[in-house]
Short mmCIF file of C-alpha atoms in Angstrom, two decimals:
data_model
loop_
_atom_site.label_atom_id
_atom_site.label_comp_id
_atom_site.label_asym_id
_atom_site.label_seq_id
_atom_site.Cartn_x
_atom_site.Cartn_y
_atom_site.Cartn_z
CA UNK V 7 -20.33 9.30 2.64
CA UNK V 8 -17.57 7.29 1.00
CA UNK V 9 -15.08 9.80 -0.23
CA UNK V 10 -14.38 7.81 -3.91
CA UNK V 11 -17.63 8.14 -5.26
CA UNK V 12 -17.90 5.88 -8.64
CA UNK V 13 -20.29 6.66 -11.69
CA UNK V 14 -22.81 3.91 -11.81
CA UNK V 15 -22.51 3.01 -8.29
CA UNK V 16 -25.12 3.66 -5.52
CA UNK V 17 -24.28 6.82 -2.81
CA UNK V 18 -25.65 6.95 0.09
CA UNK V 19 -25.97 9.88 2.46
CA UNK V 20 -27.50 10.01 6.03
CA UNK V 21 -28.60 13.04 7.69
CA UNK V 22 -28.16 13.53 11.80
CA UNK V 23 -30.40 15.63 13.40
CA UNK V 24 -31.25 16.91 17.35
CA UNK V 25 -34.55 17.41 18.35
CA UNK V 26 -36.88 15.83 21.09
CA UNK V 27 -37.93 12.43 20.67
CA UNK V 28 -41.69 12.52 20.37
CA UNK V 29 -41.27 15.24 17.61
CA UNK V 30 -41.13 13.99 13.64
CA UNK V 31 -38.87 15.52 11.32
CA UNK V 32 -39.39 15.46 7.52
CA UNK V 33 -36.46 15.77 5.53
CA UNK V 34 -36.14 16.73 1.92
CA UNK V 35 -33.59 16.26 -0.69
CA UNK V 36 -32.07 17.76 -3.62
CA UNK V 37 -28.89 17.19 -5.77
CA UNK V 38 -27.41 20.63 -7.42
CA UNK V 39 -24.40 19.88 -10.04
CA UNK V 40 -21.69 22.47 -11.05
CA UNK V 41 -24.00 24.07 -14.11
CA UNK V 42 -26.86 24.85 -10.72
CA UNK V 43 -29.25 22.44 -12.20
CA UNK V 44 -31.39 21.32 -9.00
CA UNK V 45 -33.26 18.01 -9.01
CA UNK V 46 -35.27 16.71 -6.17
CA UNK V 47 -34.11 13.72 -4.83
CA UNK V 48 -36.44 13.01 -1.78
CA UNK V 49 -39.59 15.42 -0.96
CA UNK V 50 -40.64 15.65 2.33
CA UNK V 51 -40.29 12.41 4.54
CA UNK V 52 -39.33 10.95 7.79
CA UNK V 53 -36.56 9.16 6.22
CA UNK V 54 -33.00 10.53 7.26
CA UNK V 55 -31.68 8.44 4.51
CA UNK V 56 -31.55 8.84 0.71
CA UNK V 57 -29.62 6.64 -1.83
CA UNK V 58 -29.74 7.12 -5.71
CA UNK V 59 -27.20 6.49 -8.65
CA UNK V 60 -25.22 9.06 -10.17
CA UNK V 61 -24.19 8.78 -13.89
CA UNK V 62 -22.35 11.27 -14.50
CA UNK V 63 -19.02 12.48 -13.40
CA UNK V 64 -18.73 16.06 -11.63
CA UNK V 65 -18.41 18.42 -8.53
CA UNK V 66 -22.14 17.94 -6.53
CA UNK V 67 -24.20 19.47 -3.83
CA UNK V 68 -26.44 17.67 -1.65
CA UNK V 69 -29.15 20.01 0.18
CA UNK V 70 -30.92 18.69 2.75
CA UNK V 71 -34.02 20.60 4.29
CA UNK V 72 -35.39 20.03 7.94
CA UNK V 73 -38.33 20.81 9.70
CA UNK V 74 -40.68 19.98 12.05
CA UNK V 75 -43.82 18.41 10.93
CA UNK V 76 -46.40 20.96 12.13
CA UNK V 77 -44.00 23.66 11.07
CA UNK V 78 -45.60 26.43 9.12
CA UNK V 79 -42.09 27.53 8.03
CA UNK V 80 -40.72 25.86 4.46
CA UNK V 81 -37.96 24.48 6.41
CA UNK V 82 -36.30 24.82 9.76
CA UNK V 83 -33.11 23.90 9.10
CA UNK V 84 -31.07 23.08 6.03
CA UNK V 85 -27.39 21.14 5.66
CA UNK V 86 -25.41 21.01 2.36
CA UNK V 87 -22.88 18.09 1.54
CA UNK V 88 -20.26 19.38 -0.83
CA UNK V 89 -19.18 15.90 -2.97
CA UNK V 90 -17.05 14.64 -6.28
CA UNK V 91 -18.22 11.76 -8.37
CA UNK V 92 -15.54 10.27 -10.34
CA UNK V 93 -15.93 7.97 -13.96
CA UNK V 94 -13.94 5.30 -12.24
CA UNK V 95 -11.59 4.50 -9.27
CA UNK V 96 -8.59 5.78 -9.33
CA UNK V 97 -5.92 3.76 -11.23
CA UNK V 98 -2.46 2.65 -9.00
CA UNK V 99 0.26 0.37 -9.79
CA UNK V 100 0.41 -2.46 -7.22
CA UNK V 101 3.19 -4.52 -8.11
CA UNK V 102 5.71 -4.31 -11.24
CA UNK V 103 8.55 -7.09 -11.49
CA UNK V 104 10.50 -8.63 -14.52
CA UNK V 105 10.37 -13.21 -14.19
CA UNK V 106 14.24 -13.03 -13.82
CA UNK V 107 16.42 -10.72 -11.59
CA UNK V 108 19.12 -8.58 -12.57
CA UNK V 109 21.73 -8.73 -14.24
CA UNK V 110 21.14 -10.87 -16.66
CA UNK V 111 22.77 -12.07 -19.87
CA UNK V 112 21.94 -10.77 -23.91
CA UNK V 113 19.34 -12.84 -25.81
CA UNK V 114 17.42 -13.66 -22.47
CA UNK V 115 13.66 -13.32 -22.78
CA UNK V 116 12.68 -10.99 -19.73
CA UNK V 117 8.94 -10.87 -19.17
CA UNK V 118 7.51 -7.89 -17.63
CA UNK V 119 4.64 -7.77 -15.53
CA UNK V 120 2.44 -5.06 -13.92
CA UNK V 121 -0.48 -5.19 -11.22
CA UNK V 122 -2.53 -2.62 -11.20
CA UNK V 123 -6.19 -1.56 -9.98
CA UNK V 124 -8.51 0.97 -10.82
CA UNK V 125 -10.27 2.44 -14.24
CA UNK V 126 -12.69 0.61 -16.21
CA UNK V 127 -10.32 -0.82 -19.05
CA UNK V 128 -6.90 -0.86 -18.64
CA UNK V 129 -4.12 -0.17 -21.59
CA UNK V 130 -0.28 -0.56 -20.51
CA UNK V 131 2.89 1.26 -22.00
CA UNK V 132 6.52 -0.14 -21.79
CA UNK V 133 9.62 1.77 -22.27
CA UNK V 134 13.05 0.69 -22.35
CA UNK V 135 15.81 2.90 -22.68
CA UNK V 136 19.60 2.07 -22.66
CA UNK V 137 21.70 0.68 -25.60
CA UNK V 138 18.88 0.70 -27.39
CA UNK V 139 14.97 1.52 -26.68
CA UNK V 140 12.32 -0.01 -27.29
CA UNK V 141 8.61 1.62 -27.02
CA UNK V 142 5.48 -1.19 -26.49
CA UNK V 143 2.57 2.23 -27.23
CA UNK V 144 -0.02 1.23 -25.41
CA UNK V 145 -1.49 -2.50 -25.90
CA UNK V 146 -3.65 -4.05 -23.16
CA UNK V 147 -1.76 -6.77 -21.95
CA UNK V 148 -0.56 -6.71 -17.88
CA UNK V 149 2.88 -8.31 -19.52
CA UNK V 150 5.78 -7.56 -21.78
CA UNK V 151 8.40 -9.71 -23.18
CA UNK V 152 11.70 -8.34 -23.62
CA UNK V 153 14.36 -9.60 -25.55
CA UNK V 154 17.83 -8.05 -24.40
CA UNK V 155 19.79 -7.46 -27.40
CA UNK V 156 22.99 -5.47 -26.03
CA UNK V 157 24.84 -5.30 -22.90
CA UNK V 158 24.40 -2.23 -20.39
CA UNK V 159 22.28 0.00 -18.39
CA UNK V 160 18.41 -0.13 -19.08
CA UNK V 161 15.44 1.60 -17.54
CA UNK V 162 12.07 0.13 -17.64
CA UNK V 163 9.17 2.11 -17.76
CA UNK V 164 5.35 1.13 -17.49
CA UNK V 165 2.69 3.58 -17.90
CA UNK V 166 -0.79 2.66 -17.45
CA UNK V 167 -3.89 4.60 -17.93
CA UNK V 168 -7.57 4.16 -18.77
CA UNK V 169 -8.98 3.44 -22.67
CA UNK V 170 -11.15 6.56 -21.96
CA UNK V 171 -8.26 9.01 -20.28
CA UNK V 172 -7.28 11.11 -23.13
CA UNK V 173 -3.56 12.16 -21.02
CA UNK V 174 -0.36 10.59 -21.27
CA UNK V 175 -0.55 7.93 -18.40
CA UNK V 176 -2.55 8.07 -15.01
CA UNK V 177 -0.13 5.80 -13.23
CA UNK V 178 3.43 5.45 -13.65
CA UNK V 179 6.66 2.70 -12.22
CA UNK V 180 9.86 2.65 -13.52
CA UNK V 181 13.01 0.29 -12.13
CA UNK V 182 16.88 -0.60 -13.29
CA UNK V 183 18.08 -3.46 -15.12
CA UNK V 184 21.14 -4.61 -16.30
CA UNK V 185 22.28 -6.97 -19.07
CA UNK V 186 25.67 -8.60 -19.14
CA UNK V 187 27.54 -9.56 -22.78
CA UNK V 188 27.56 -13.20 -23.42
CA UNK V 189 31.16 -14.45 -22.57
CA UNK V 190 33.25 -15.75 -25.12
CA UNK V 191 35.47 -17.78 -23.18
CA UNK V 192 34.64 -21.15 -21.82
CA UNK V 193 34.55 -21.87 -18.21
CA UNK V 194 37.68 -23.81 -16.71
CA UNK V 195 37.95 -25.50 -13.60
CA UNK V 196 41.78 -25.31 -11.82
CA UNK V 197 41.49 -27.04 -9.54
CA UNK V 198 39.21 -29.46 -7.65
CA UNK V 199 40.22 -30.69 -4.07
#
Protein backbone atom coordinates (compact mmCIF):
# COMPACT_ATOMS: atom_id res chain seq x y z
CA UNK A 1 0.00 0.00 0.00
CA UNK A 2 1.55 3.29 -1.06
CA UNK A 3 0.85 5.68 1.74
CA UNK A 4 -0.08 8.93 -0.83
CA UNK A 5 -2.94 7.54 -2.37
CA UNK A 6 -4.07 9.91 -5.48
CA UNK A 7 -7.77 10.27 -6.81
CA UNK A 8 -7.83 8.82 -10.24
CA UNK A 9 -4.93 6.66 -9.75
CA UNK A 10 -4.96 2.81 -9.42
CA UNK A 11 -4.41 1.23 -5.53
CA UNK A 12 -3.39 -1.79 -5.07
CA UNK A 13 -3.59 -3.94 -1.96
CA UNK A 14 -2.22 -7.53 -1.36
CA UNK A 15 -3.37 -9.75 1.26
CA UNK A 16 -0.74 -12.35 3.19
CA UNK A 17 -2.07 -15.25 4.52
CA UNK A 18 -0.69 -18.72 6.51
CA UNK A 19 -2.16 -21.82 5.86
CA UNK A 20 -0.89 -25.24 4.41
CA UNK A 21 0.03 -25.38 0.94
CA UNK A 22 -2.32 -27.84 -0.67
CA UNK A 23 -5.27 -25.87 0.93
CA UNK A 24 -7.09 -22.89 -1.35
CA UNK A 25 -8.10 -19.80 0.17
CA UNK A 26 -10.80 -17.51 -1.32
CA UNK A 27 -10.59 -14.07 -0.45
CA UNK A 28 -13.23 -11.42 -0.65
CA UNK A 29 -13.22 -7.75 -0.80
CA UNK A 30 -15.03 -4.75 0.18
CA UNK A 31 -14.32 -0.94 0.35
CA UNK A 32 -16.35 0.94 3.37
CA UNK A 33 -15.94 4.98 3.18
CA UNK A 34 -16.43 7.37 6.19
CA UNK A 35 -20.52 7.72 5.58
CA UNK A 36 -20.36 3.25 6.12
CA UNK A 37 -21.39 2.80 2.59
CA UNK A 38 -19.96 -0.84 1.76
CA UNK A 39 -19.28 -1.86 -1.84
CA UNK A 40 -17.91 -5.15 -2.89
CA UNK A 41 -14.83 -4.99 -4.50
CA UNK A 42 -13.82 -8.70 -5.11
CA UNK A 43 -16.33 -11.73 -4.16
CA UNK A 44 -14.92 -14.80 -3.35
CA UNK A 45 -11.62 -15.79 -5.23
CA UNK A 46 -8.23 -17.24 -5.02
CA UNK A 47 -6.74 -14.02 -5.87
CA UNK A 48 -4.79 -12.34 -2.86
CA UNK A 49 -4.73 -9.29 -4.95
CA UNK A 50 -7.29 -6.59 -5.78
CA UNK A 51 -6.68 -3.24 -7.63
CA UNK A 52 -9.48 -0.66 -8.51
CA UNK A 53 -9.61 3.26 -8.91
CA UNK A 54 -10.83 5.49 -6.38
CA UNK A 55 -12.48 8.84 -7.37
CA UNK A 56 -13.14 10.34 -4.67
CA UNK A 57 -11.21 11.83 -1.89
CA UNK A 58 -11.78 10.47 1.84
CA UNK A 59 -10.86 8.32 4.96
CA UNK A 60 -11.41 4.31 3.61
CA UNK A 61 -11.64 0.82 4.90
CA UNK A 62 -10.56 -2.12 3.12
CA UNK A 63 -12.14 -5.54 4.53
CA UNK A 64 -10.79 -8.47 3.48
CA UNK A 65 -12.54 -11.92 4.29
CA UNK A 66 -10.68 -15.39 4.39
CA UNK A 67 -11.61 -18.78 4.36
CA UNK A 68 -10.99 -22.01 3.42
CA UNK A 69 -12.65 -23.31 0.39
CA UNK A 70 -14.67 -26.22 1.84
CA UNK A 71 -15.41 -24.03 4.81
CA UNK A 72 -19.01 -24.05 5.85
CA UNK A 73 -18.30 -20.90 7.92
CA UNK A 74 -18.96 -17.28 5.94
CA UNK A 75 -15.43 -16.56 6.58
CA UNK A 76 -12.53 -17.75 8.64
CA UNK A 77 -10.68 -14.94 9.00
CA UNK A 78 -11.07 -11.26 8.19
CA UNK A 79 -8.22 -8.22 7.99
CA UNK A 80 -9.16 -4.50 7.67
CA UNK A 81 -6.74 -1.86 6.01
CA UNK A 82 -7.46 1.54 7.45
CA UNK A 83 -6.40 4.11 4.28
CA UNK A 84 -6.67 8.06 3.06
CA UNK A 85 -7.16 8.95 -0.55
CA UNK A 86 -6.13 12.37 -1.30
CA UNK A 87 -7.47 14.83 -4.57
CA UNK A 88 -3.84 15.29 -5.44
CA UNK A 89 -0.21 14.95 -4.17
CA UNK A 90 0.77 17.02 -1.83
CA UNK A 91 2.11 20.42 -3.02
CA UNK A 92 6.06 21.42 -1.78
CA UNK A 93 8.28 24.12 -2.80
CA UNK A 94 11.49 22.69 -4.31
CA UNK A 95 13.56 25.48 -5.17
CA UNK A 96 12.86 29.43 -4.92
CA UNK A 97 15.75 31.88 -6.14
CA UNK A 98 15.71 35.52 -7.59
CA UNK A 99 18.25 35.63 -11.41
CA UNK A 100 20.56 38.09 -9.50
CA UNK A 101 22.00 37.88 -5.91
CA UNK A 102 21.77 40.28 -3.27
CA UNK A 103 22.25 43.31 -2.82
CA UNK A 104 21.49 44.78 -5.65
CA UNK A 105 20.97 48.29 -7.00
CA UNK A 106 17.23 50.40 -7.55
CA UNK A 107 15.65 50.07 -11.02
CA UNK A 108 17.13 46.45 -11.46
CA UNK A 109 14.65 43.96 -12.87
CA UNK A 110 14.83 40.92 -10.33
CA UNK A 111 13.03 37.86 -11.64
CA UNK A 112 11.65 35.50 -9.23
CA UNK A 113 11.32 31.99 -9.68
CA UNK A 114 9.70 29.05 -7.80
CA UNK A 115 9.86 25.11 -8.28
CA UNK A 116 7.37 23.40 -6.97
CA UNK A 117 5.54 19.85 -7.24
CA UNK A 118 2.38 18.55 -6.35
CA UNK A 119 -1.57 19.56 -6.94
CA UNK A 120 -3.24 19.38 -10.15
CA UNK A 121 -2.98 23.18 -11.26
CA UNK A 122 -0.76 25.32 -9.72
CA UNK A 123 -1.46 29.29 -8.89
CA UNK A 124 1.59 31.31 -7.25
CA UNK A 125 1.47 34.43 -4.84
CA UNK A 126 4.38 36.98 -4.42
CA UNK A 127 4.80 39.35 -1.64
CA UNK A 128 7.24 41.94 -1.12
CA UNK A 129 7.42 43.93 1.82
CA UNK A 130 10.00 46.68 2.73
CA UNK A 131 10.03 50.35 1.50
CA UNK A 132 7.28 49.60 -0.24
CA UNK A 133 5.11 46.25 -0.99
CA UNK A 134 4.03 44.93 -3.60
CA UNK A 135 1.27 41.95 -3.71
CA UNK A 136 1.32 39.63 -7.25
CA UNK A 137 -2.57 37.76 -5.83
CA UNK A 138 -2.34 34.74 -7.20
CA UNK A 139 -1.53 34.38 -11.13
CA UNK A 140 -0.18 31.08 -12.49
CA UNK A 141 3.09 31.83 -13.60
CA UNK A 142 6.34 29.84 -11.73
CA UNK A 143 8.06 33.57 -12.16
CA UNK A 144 7.85 37.14 -11.01
CA UNK A 145 9.54 40.18 -12.17
CA UNK A 146 10.40 42.70 -9.75
CA UNK A 147 11.32 46.05 -10.30
CA UNK A 148 13.19 47.57 -7.15
CA UNK A 149 12.06 51.00 -6.78
CA UNK A 150 13.70 52.13 -3.30
CA UNK A 151 16.65 51.25 -1.36
CA UNK A 152 16.40 48.91 1.86
CA UNK A 153 15.32 45.80 3.48
CA UNK A 154 12.78 43.54 1.50
CA UNK A 155 11.19 40.20 2.21
CA UNK A 156 10.00 38.01 -0.50
CA UNK A 157 7.27 35.85 -0.10
CA UNK A 158 5.80 33.04 -2.46
CA UNK A 159 2.76 31.21 -1.65
CA UNK A 160 1.58 28.51 -3.76
CA UNK A 161 -1.48 26.47 -3.59
CA UNK A 162 -3.85 24.47 -5.79
CA UNK A 163 -6.77 26.26 -8.25
CA UNK A 164 -9.17 23.93 -6.30
CA UNK A 165 -7.76 24.59 -2.47
CA UNK A 166 -10.13 27.08 -1.18
CA UNK A 167 -7.23 28.15 1.96
CA UNK A 168 -4.78 30.75 1.91
CA UNK A 169 -1.66 28.85 0.50
CA UNK A 170 -0.68 25.06 0.85
CA UNK A 171 3.01 25.74 0.53
CA UNK A 172 4.92 28.59 1.61
CA UNK A 173 9.10 30.15 1.11
CA UNK A 174 10.08 33.33 2.01
CA UNK A 175 13.98 34.82 1.79
CA UNK A 176 15.87 38.45 2.32
CA UNK A 177 16.87 40.85 -0.18
CA UNK A 178 18.44 43.96 -0.24
CA UNK A 179 18.54 46.91 -2.64
CA UNK A 180 21.25 49.52 -2.60
CA UNK A 181 20.48 53.47 -3.79
CA UNK A 182 21.98 54.28 -7.07
CA UNK A 183 25.20 56.35 -6.32
CA UNK A 184 25.42 59.73 -7.35
CA UNK A 185 28.98 60.15 -7.51
CA UNK A 186 31.14 58.92 -10.28
CA UNK A 187 33.78 56.40 -9.77
CA UNK A 188 37.52 57.76 -9.61
CA UNK A 189 40.55 55.94 -9.93
CA UNK A 190 43.74 57.39 -7.57
CA UNK A 191 45.94 55.75 -8.43
CA UNK A 192 47.14 53.04 -10.84
CA UNK A 193 50.65 51.37 -10.31
Amino acid sequence: LNSSLICNSEIMFQILSEHEENRTILYKFFKINSSGEVNLIQNYSTKRIVSYIEKKEGNYRLLCLAKDMYSNNKFDDRAILNFNVEKYKKIFIENFTTNVNSPQLSDTEIVIKVQAIGGNELLYRYIIEGEYSEDSGYIRFSSYVWKSKCQGEYKISVFVKDKSYDGEYEAYDSMNFVIDDKSSDPVNIDDFT
